[in-house]
Short mmCIF file of C-alpha atoms in Angstrom, two decimals:
data_model
loop_
_atom_site.label_atom_id
_atom_site.label_comp_id
_atom_site.label_asym_id
_atom_site.label_seq_id
_atom_site.Cartn_x
_atom_site.Cartn_y
_atom_site.Cartn_z
CA MET A 1 0.00 0.00 0.00
CA GLU A 2 1.36 3.41 -0.99
CA THR A 3 2.07 5.83 1.84
CA ILE A 4 0.02 9.03 2.03
CA TYR A 5 1.61 12.04 3.71
CA LEU A 6 -0.91 13.69 6.02
CA ILE A 7 0.11 17.30 6.73
CA MET A 8 -1.93 18.28 9.80
CA PRO A 9 -0.22 21.22 11.53
CA GLY A 10 -1.27 23.53 14.34
CA LYS A 11 -3.92 23.18 17.01
CA ILE A 12 -6.46 20.49 16.02
CA SER A 13 -9.83 19.89 17.68
CA ASP A 14 -11.11 16.44 18.63
CA SER A 15 -13.97 16.74 16.13
CA PHE A 16 -11.61 17.48 13.22
CA THR A 17 -9.29 14.68 14.33
CA GLU A 18 -12.24 12.28 14.14
CA ILE A 19 -13.15 13.41 10.62
CA ILE A 20 -9.59 12.83 9.39
CA LYS A 21 -9.44 9.46 11.16
CA ILE A 22 -12.62 8.31 9.39
CA ALA A 23 -11.50 9.67 6.01
CA THR A 24 -8.11 7.92 6.14
CA GLU A 25 -9.02 4.71 7.98
CA ASN A 26 -7.88 2.48 5.09
CA CYS A 27 -4.69 4.43 4.35
CA GLN A 28 -1.08 3.96 5.31
CA LEU A 29 -0.11 7.34 6.69
CA THR A 30 2.95 9.36 7.53
CA ILE A 31 1.67 12.18 9.72
CA ILE A 32 3.41 15.56 9.70
CA LYS A 33 2.39 18.03 12.40
CA THR A 34 5.45 20.24 12.74
CA ILE A 35 8.44 21.40 10.72
CA LYS A 36 10.64 19.03 12.73
CA GLU A 37 8.69 16.04 11.37
CA PHE A 38 8.97 17.23 7.78
CA PRO A 39 10.58 14.72 5.38
CA ILE A 40 13.53 15.63 3.21
CA ASP A 41 11.80 14.54 0.01
CA LEU A 42 8.13 15.23 -0.85
CA GLN A 43 8.38 14.74 -4.61
CA ASN A 44 6.24 12.06 -6.28
CA LYS A 45 4.06 11.66 -3.19
CA LYS A 46 0.37 11.64 -2.36
CA ILE A 47 -0.48 14.36 0.13
CA ILE A 48 -3.49 15.33 2.25
CA PHE A 49 -3.52 18.82 3.72
CA ALA A 50 -5.77 18.59 6.81
CA ILE A 51 -6.09 22.17 7.99
CA GLU A 52 -8.07 23.66 10.86
CA LEU A 53 -8.21 27.45 10.96
CA ASP A 54 -8.35 29.68 14.03
CA GLU A 55 -10.83 32.50 14.66
CA CYS A 56 -8.87 34.84 12.36
CA GLY A 57 -8.62 32.27 9.57
CA PHE A 58 -4.95 31.44 10.21
CA ASN A 59 -2.92 28.30 10.69
CA ILE A 60 0.56 29.66 11.34
CA SER A 61 2.23 26.25 11.44
CA LEU A 62 0.94 25.46 7.94
CA PHE A 63 2.58 28.49 6.39
CA GLU A 64 5.81 27.82 8.25
CA ILE A 65 5.82 24.41 6.55
CA LEU A 66 5.04 25.92 3.13
CA LEU A 67 7.84 28.47 3.60
CA LYS A 68 10.28 25.69 4.42
CA LEU A 69 9.19 23.86 1.27
CA LYS A 70 9.60 26.98 -0.86
CA LYS A 71 13.15 27.45 0.37
CA ARG A 72 14.05 24.04 -1.08
CA GLY A 73 13.88 25.43 -4.63
CA ASP A 74 11.41 25.60 -7.50
CA ASN A 75 10.27 21.97 -7.60
CA PRO A 76 9.98 20.53 -4.05
CA LEU A 77 6.59 18.95 -4.84
CA LEU A 78 7.25 17.90 -8.43
CA GLY A 79 5.28 14.77 -9.34
CA SER A 80 3.14 14.92 -6.20
CA ARG A 81 -0.61 15.28 -6.05
CA ALA A 82 -2.71 16.53 -3.17
CA VAL A 83 -6.16 17.22 -1.76
CA ILE A 84 -7.33 19.49 1.06
CA ILE A 85 -9.73 18.97 3.96
CA ILE A 86 -10.19 22.32 5.69
CA GLN A 87 -12.32 23.41 8.64
CA SER A 88 -13.07 26.84 10.10
CA SER A 89 -14.65 27.98 13.37
CA SER A 90 -16.62 30.61 11.43
CA GLU A 91 -18.44 30.81 8.10
CA LEU A 92 -15.36 32.41 6.54
CA PHE A 93 -11.81 31.66 5.40
CA THR A 94 -11.99 28.05 4.10
CA LYS A 95 -12.21 28.90 0.40
CA ASN A 96 -9.63 31.67 0.52
CA THR A 97 -7.10 29.58 2.42
CA ALA A 98 -7.64 26.55 0.18
CA GLN A 99 -7.00 28.71 -2.89
CA LYS A 100 -3.79 30.03 -1.33
CA ILE A 101 -2.54 26.53 -0.44
CA ILE A 102 -3.28 25.26 -3.94
CA PHE A 103 -1.64 28.24 -5.64
CA LEU A 104 1.52 28.05 -3.53
CA THR A 105 1.98 24.29 -3.80
CA ASN A 106 1.03 24.22 -7.48
CA GLN A 107 3.87 26.65 -8.15
CA MET A 108 6.15 24.10 -6.43
CA GLY A 109 5.08 21.31 -8.80
CA CYS A 110 2.02 19.80 -7.10
CA ARG A 111 -1.04 18.73 -9.09
CA PHE A 112 -4.64 18.60 -7.86
CA PRO A 113 -7.65 16.64 -9.08
CA GLY A 114 -10.90 18.42 -9.89
CA HIS A 115 -12.87 19.35 -6.77
CA PRO A 116 -9.74 19.01 -4.62
CA THR A 117 -11.22 20.30 -1.37
CA VAL A 118 -13.75 19.46 1.30
CA GLU A 119 -14.64 22.50 3.37
CA ALA A 120 -16.43 22.65 6.70
CA THR A 121 -17.61 26.00 8.04
CA HIS A 122 -19.12 26.80 11.45
CA ASN A 123 -21.97 24.41 12.38
CA LEU A 124 -21.37 22.69 9.02
CA ASN A 125 -23.84 25.08 7.38
CA ASN A 126 -22.09 24.77 4.01
CA PHE A 127 -23.43 21.19 3.80
CA LEU A 128 -27.10 22.24 4.02
CA THR A 129 -27.49 22.14 0.23
CA TRP A 130 -26.05 18.62 0.15
CA GLN A 131 -28.52 17.60 2.85
CA LYS A 132 -31.36 18.20 0.38
CA ILE A 133 -29.85 15.48 -1.79
CA TYR A 134 -28.61 12.91 0.74
CA ASN A 135 -31.04 13.43 3.67
CA LEU A 136 -28.31 12.66 6.21
CA PRO A 137 -27.07 14.51 9.30
CA LEU A 138 -24.59 17.21 8.33
CA VAL A 139 -21.67 15.54 10.10
CA GLU A 140 -22.26 12.31 8.15
CA ILE A 141 -22.25 14.23 4.86
CA TYR A 142 -18.97 15.81 5.93
CA GLN A 143 -17.52 12.39 6.76
CA GLU A 144 -18.63 10.86 3.44
CA GLN A 145 -17.28 13.74 1.37
CA ALA A 146 -13.93 13.57 3.17
CA LYS A 147 -13.74 9.81 2.53
CA GLU A 148 -14.58 10.27 -1.15
CA LEU A 149 -11.91 12.94 -1.50
CA VAL A 150 -9.22 10.67 -0.06
CA LYS A 151 -10.43 7.89 -2.36
CA LYS A 152 -10.07 10.26 -5.31
CA LEU A 153 -6.49 10.99 -4.27
CA THR A 154 -5.58 7.31 -4.10
CA GLU A 155 -7.29 6.25 -7.33
CA GLU A 156 -6.81 9.15 -9.76
CA ASN A 157 -4.55 8.46 -12.74
CA LEU A 158 -3.38 10.92 -15.38
CA LYS A 159 -4.80 9.97 -18.78
CA LEU A 160 -2.85 11.35 -21.73
CA ILE A 161 -4.43 11.84 -25.17
CA ASN A 162 -3.02 11.20 -28.65
CA ARG A 163 -4.27 14.45 -30.18
CA PRO A 164 -5.73 16.62 -27.42
CA LYS A 165 -8.09 19.45 -28.29
CA ILE A 166 -6.87 22.75 -26.83
CA LEU A 167 -9.32 25.63 -26.40
CA VAL A 168 -8.03 29.17 -25.77
CA LEU A 169 -10.46 31.77 -24.37
CA HIS A 170 -9.73 35.49 -24.26
CA SER A 171 -11.40 38.89 -24.45
CA SER A 172 -8.47 41.12 -25.40
CA LEU A 173 -7.34 43.09 -28.48
CA PHE A 174 -4.23 41.88 -30.29
CA LYS A 175 -2.86 45.35 -31.02
CA THR A 176 -2.41 46.36 -27.39
CA SER A 177 -2.65 43.21 -25.25
CA ASN A 178 0.52 42.04 -23.51
CA THR A 179 -1.45 38.92 -22.56
CA LEU A 180 -2.04 38.01 -26.21
CA MET A 181 1.58 38.78 -27.08
CA LEU A 182 2.62 36.31 -24.38
CA TRP A 183 0.15 33.76 -25.74
CA LYS A 184 1.66 34.19 -29.20
CA MET A 185 5.07 33.24 -27.76
CA VAL A 186 3.59 30.17 -26.07
CA LYS A 187 1.65 29.20 -29.21
CA GLU A 188 4.80 29.27 -31.33
CA ASN A 189 5.99 26.33 -29.23
CA LEU A 190 2.73 24.44 -29.75
CA SER A 191 2.92 24.20 -33.53
CA GLY A 192 1.04 21.23 -34.91
CA GLU A 193 -1.32 20.99 -31.93
CA ASP A 194 -5.12 21.08 -32.30
CA ILE A 195 -5.79 24.62 -31.04
CA ARG A 196 -9.00 26.63 -31.26
CA GLU A 197 -9.12 30.24 -30.13
CA LEU A 198 -12.34 32.03 -29.18
CA HIS A 199 -12.57 35.78 -28.62
CA VAL A 200 -15.32 36.74 -26.16
CA GLU A 201 -16.33 40.11 -27.56
CA ASN A 202 -18.27 42.95 -25.95
CA GLY A 203 -21.99 42.30 -25.74
CA THR A 204 -21.79 38.67 -26.87
CA VAL A 205 -22.07 36.97 -23.47
CA VAL A 206 -24.60 38.08 -20.86
CA ASP A 207 -23.80 37.13 -17.26
CA CYS A 208 -25.67 34.31 -15.53
CA ARG A 209 -29.33 35.08 -14.75
CA GLY A 210 -29.33 32.90 -11.64
CA CYS A 211 -32.14 30.57 -12.70
CA SER A 212 -33.57 28.12 -10.18
CA TYR A 213 -32.00 24.68 -9.95
CA LYS A 214 -34.90 23.04 -11.80
CA THR A 215 -34.85 25.67 -14.55
CA CYS A 216 -31.10 25.30 -15.02
CA ILE A 217 -31.44 21.50 -15.18
CA HIS A 218 -34.16 21.88 -17.83
CA TYR A 219 -31.99 24.07 -20.03
CA SER A 220 -29.02 21.77 -19.43
CA GLU A 221 -30.95 18.75 -20.66
CA GLU A 222 -31.88 20.73 -23.76
CA LYS A 223 -28.20 21.71 -24.25
CA SER A 224 -29.28 25.31 -24.00
CA CYS A 225 -29.44 28.24 -21.58
CA PHE A 226 -31.95 30.99 -20.74
CA TYR A 227 -30.13 33.59 -22.84
CA GLY A 228 -29.01 31.35 -25.73
CA GLY A 229 -26.75 33.17 -28.18
CA ILE A 230 -23.06 32.58 -28.88
CA MET A 231 -22.60 30.97 -25.47
CA VAL A 232 -24.91 28.10 -26.42
CA LYS A 233 -24.02 27.95 -30.11
CA GLU A 234 -20.25 28.18 -29.88
CA ILE A 235 -18.58 28.59 -26.48
CA LEU A 236 -20.26 25.84 -24.44
CA PRO A 237 -19.88 23.21 -27.20
CA ALA A 238 -16.20 24.17 -27.54
CA ILE A 239 -15.68 23.81 -23.78
CA GLU A 240 -17.43 20.44 -23.77
CA GLU A 241 -15.28 19.18 -26.67
CA ALA A 242 -11.96 20.46 -25.33
CA ASP A 243 -9.44 18.37 -23.38
CA CYS A 244 -7.55 21.44 -22.20
CA ILE A 245 -8.67 25.06 -21.75
CA ILE A 246 -6.21 27.93 -21.55
CA TRP A 247 -7.62 31.14 -20.09
CA LEU A 248 -5.83 34.33 -21.18
CA CYS A 249 -6.39 36.74 -18.30
CA PRO A 250 -5.12 40.28 -18.09
CA ASN A 251 -5.45 41.53 -14.53
CA TYR A 252 -8.46 43.86 -14.27
CA ASN A 253 -8.48 45.34 -10.76
CA ASP A 254 -7.03 42.09 -9.38
CA ALA A 255 -9.80 40.05 -10.97
CA ILE A 256 -10.71 38.14 -14.11
CA SER A 257 -12.29 40.33 -16.80
CA ALA A 258 -16.08 40.66 -16.64
CA LYS A 259 -16.50 38.96 -20.02
CA LEU A 260 -14.50 35.87 -19.08
CA MET A 261 -16.15 35.76 -15.65
CA ALA A 262 -19.53 35.75 -17.39
CA VAL A 263 -18.38 32.71 -19.39
CA ILE A 264 -17.41 30.92 -16.16
CA ASN A 265 -20.74 31.78 -14.53
CA ARG A 266 -22.70 30.57 -17.55
CA MET A 267 -20.79 27.26 -17.59
CA THR A 268 -23.05 26.03 -14.78
CA VAL A 269 -25.66 24.90 -17.29
CA LEU A 270 -23.03 22.64 -18.93
CA TYR A 271 -21.67 21.54 -15.55
CA LYS A 272 -25.10 20.13 -14.68
CA ARG A 273 -24.72 17.38 -17.29
CA ALA A 274 -20.98 17.13 -18.10
CA LYS A 275 -18.24 16.64 -15.53
CA PHE A 276 -14.96 18.49 -16.05
CA GLY A 277 -12.59 16.23 -14.12
CA ASP A 278 -10.86 15.02 -17.29
CA LYS A 279 -10.34 18.59 -18.57
CA THR A 280 -7.09 20.37 -17.79
CA LEU A 281 -6.87 24.01 -16.72
CA PHE A 282 -4.06 26.36 -17.77
CA SER A 283 -3.82 30.14 -17.74
CA LEU A 284 -1.69 33.12 -18.71
CA VAL A 285 -2.05 36.02 -16.27
CA VAL A 286 -0.48 39.41 -16.99
CA SER A 287 -0.67 42.31 -14.54
CA GLY A 288 0.14 45.94 -15.17
CA ASN A 289 1.70 46.36 -11.73
CA SER A 290 1.04 43.45 -9.33
CA GLY A 291 -1.63 40.97 -8.28
CA SER A 292 -1.29 38.11 -10.78
CA ASP A 293 -1.68 35.70 -7.85
CA CYS A 294 -5.12 37.22 -7.13
CA VAL A 295 -6.33 36.34 -10.62
CA ALA A 296 -4.72 32.89 -10.56
CA LYS A 297 -6.39 32.08 -7.23
CA GLN A 298 -9.73 33.28 -8.62
CA LEU A 299 -9.34 30.81 -11.49
CA ILE A 300 -8.45 28.05 -9.02
CA GLY A 301 -11.56 28.78 -6.96
CA ALA A 302 -13.99 29.10 -9.85
CA LEU A 303 -12.73 26.37 -12.16
CA SER A 304 -10.87 23.77 -10.07
CA ILE A 305 -12.51 23.92 -6.63
CA ASN A 306 -16.02 24.74 -7.85
CA LYS A 307 -16.30 23.42 -11.41
CA GLY A 308 -13.91 20.48 -11.05
CA PHE A 309 -11.19 21.05 -13.68
CA ARG A 310 -7.99 19.13 -12.96
CA LEU A 311 -5.09 21.39 -12.08
CA PRO A 312 -1.68 20.41 -13.49
CA PRO A 313 1.58 21.57 -11.89
CA TYR A 314 2.57 25.13 -12.83
CA PHE A 315 -0.89 25.78 -14.30
CA ALA A 316 -0.37 29.55 -14.56
CA LEU A 317 2.30 31.52 -16.37
CA THR A 318 2.35 34.98 -14.79
CA ALA A 319 4.08 38.18 -15.82
CA THR A 320 4.08 41.92 -15.05
CA ALA A 321 3.90 44.22 -18.07
CA ASN A 322 2.23 47.62 -18.17
CA ASP A 323 2.86 49.56 -21.40
CA PRO A 324 1.71 47.88 -24.64
CA GLY A 325 4.49 45.62 -25.89
CA SER A 326 6.52 45.76 -22.68
CA ILE A 327 6.00 42.00 -22.22
CA MET A 328 8.75 41.58 -24.82
CA ASN A 329 11.26 43.26 -22.51
CA ILE A 330 10.87 40.80 -19.62
CA LEU A 331 14.07 38.88 -18.95
CA GLU A 332 13.98 35.36 -20.45
CA ILE A 333 10.27 35.63 -21.32
CA GLY A 334 10.83 33.54 -24.45
CA ARG A 335 12.34 30.72 -22.39
CA LYS A 336 9.47 30.89 -19.89
CA ALA A 337 6.91 30.73 -22.71
CA LYS A 338 8.65 27.71 -24.20
CA GLU A 339 8.79 25.90 -20.86
CA PHE A 340 5.11 26.64 -20.28
CA ALA A 341 4.22 25.19 -23.70
CA GLU A 342 6.28 22.08 -22.98
CA ASN A 343 4.47 21.67 -19.67
CA ILE A 344 1.11 21.85 -21.46
CA LYS A 345 2.14 19.08 -23.87
CA ARG A 346 3.63 16.97 -21.09
CA GLU A 347 0.43 17.17 -19.06
CA ILE A 348 -2.10 16.32 -21.78
CA LYS A 349 -0.41 14.67 -24.75
CA LYS A 350 0.44 10.97 -25.10
#
């Protein structure tokens, strides 16, 4: 039986300890609670981050461990894959902290399956929606979801594809966009691949209306949506067909552009009938000044944690470029673009 490394730092309550015990009862574990217990090598491992947050949403010991990992170089988690079980004493902080853990460890080489987290907020209120489906006590739903997540970690295998379909989504203008200039550099190293680019133009995609669950299911079964239009005719079918989606995201006020966010919101109607766990998420994020990590974490939350896209190691290529064309002046940007393209092929292509 393969060993799973359970990283469970900081002060842990009896209730959270019981959840983790139930979730990992059939696993061979190496438990890491402090920096002193940290192994020399965490590459090519299976990892569970079991994190309980304090009243301010912190777990200081966790970030001491992540800092120690980061100081080992660029690839301390290369070849490893992980999931997260995270609990808070309030209704806040679980999502934000999970995004931060995933972003930091992904930049160290760690991969994550789709839906890589189980969150538990105060009084387990975040499981109330699930209770409508399973009709079980909230704590039992929590236990079952934690068990299923660990099972996903142990059983998931990377499936490579002979000729993967790559979809690129953007909403920028080629003449001025540093993000598109960076994509052009990446694309030059993907010659011969099956790539389709879609430009989400102004006025073509209306944001999600927020239909009821039954209404959304109805439109999903009809392969449609309340608003119809290019989203139904072109974008959703392209997403469903793609094996890999690359999101080209300039940083707009530390957030994804409104047009691309509308696409993500409208994907719910497709998500109702098509799972995304075999689709791979990549992104280019370019900021004028700072904040590329904010956009990358937003993508992680919306598309990996919520929608279930698998997250490969080094999923985001980030850069800082303000004036039009200044992306070309970044030191070794051509090399970084080439390495990013090679990572895309390595992660999806047989």
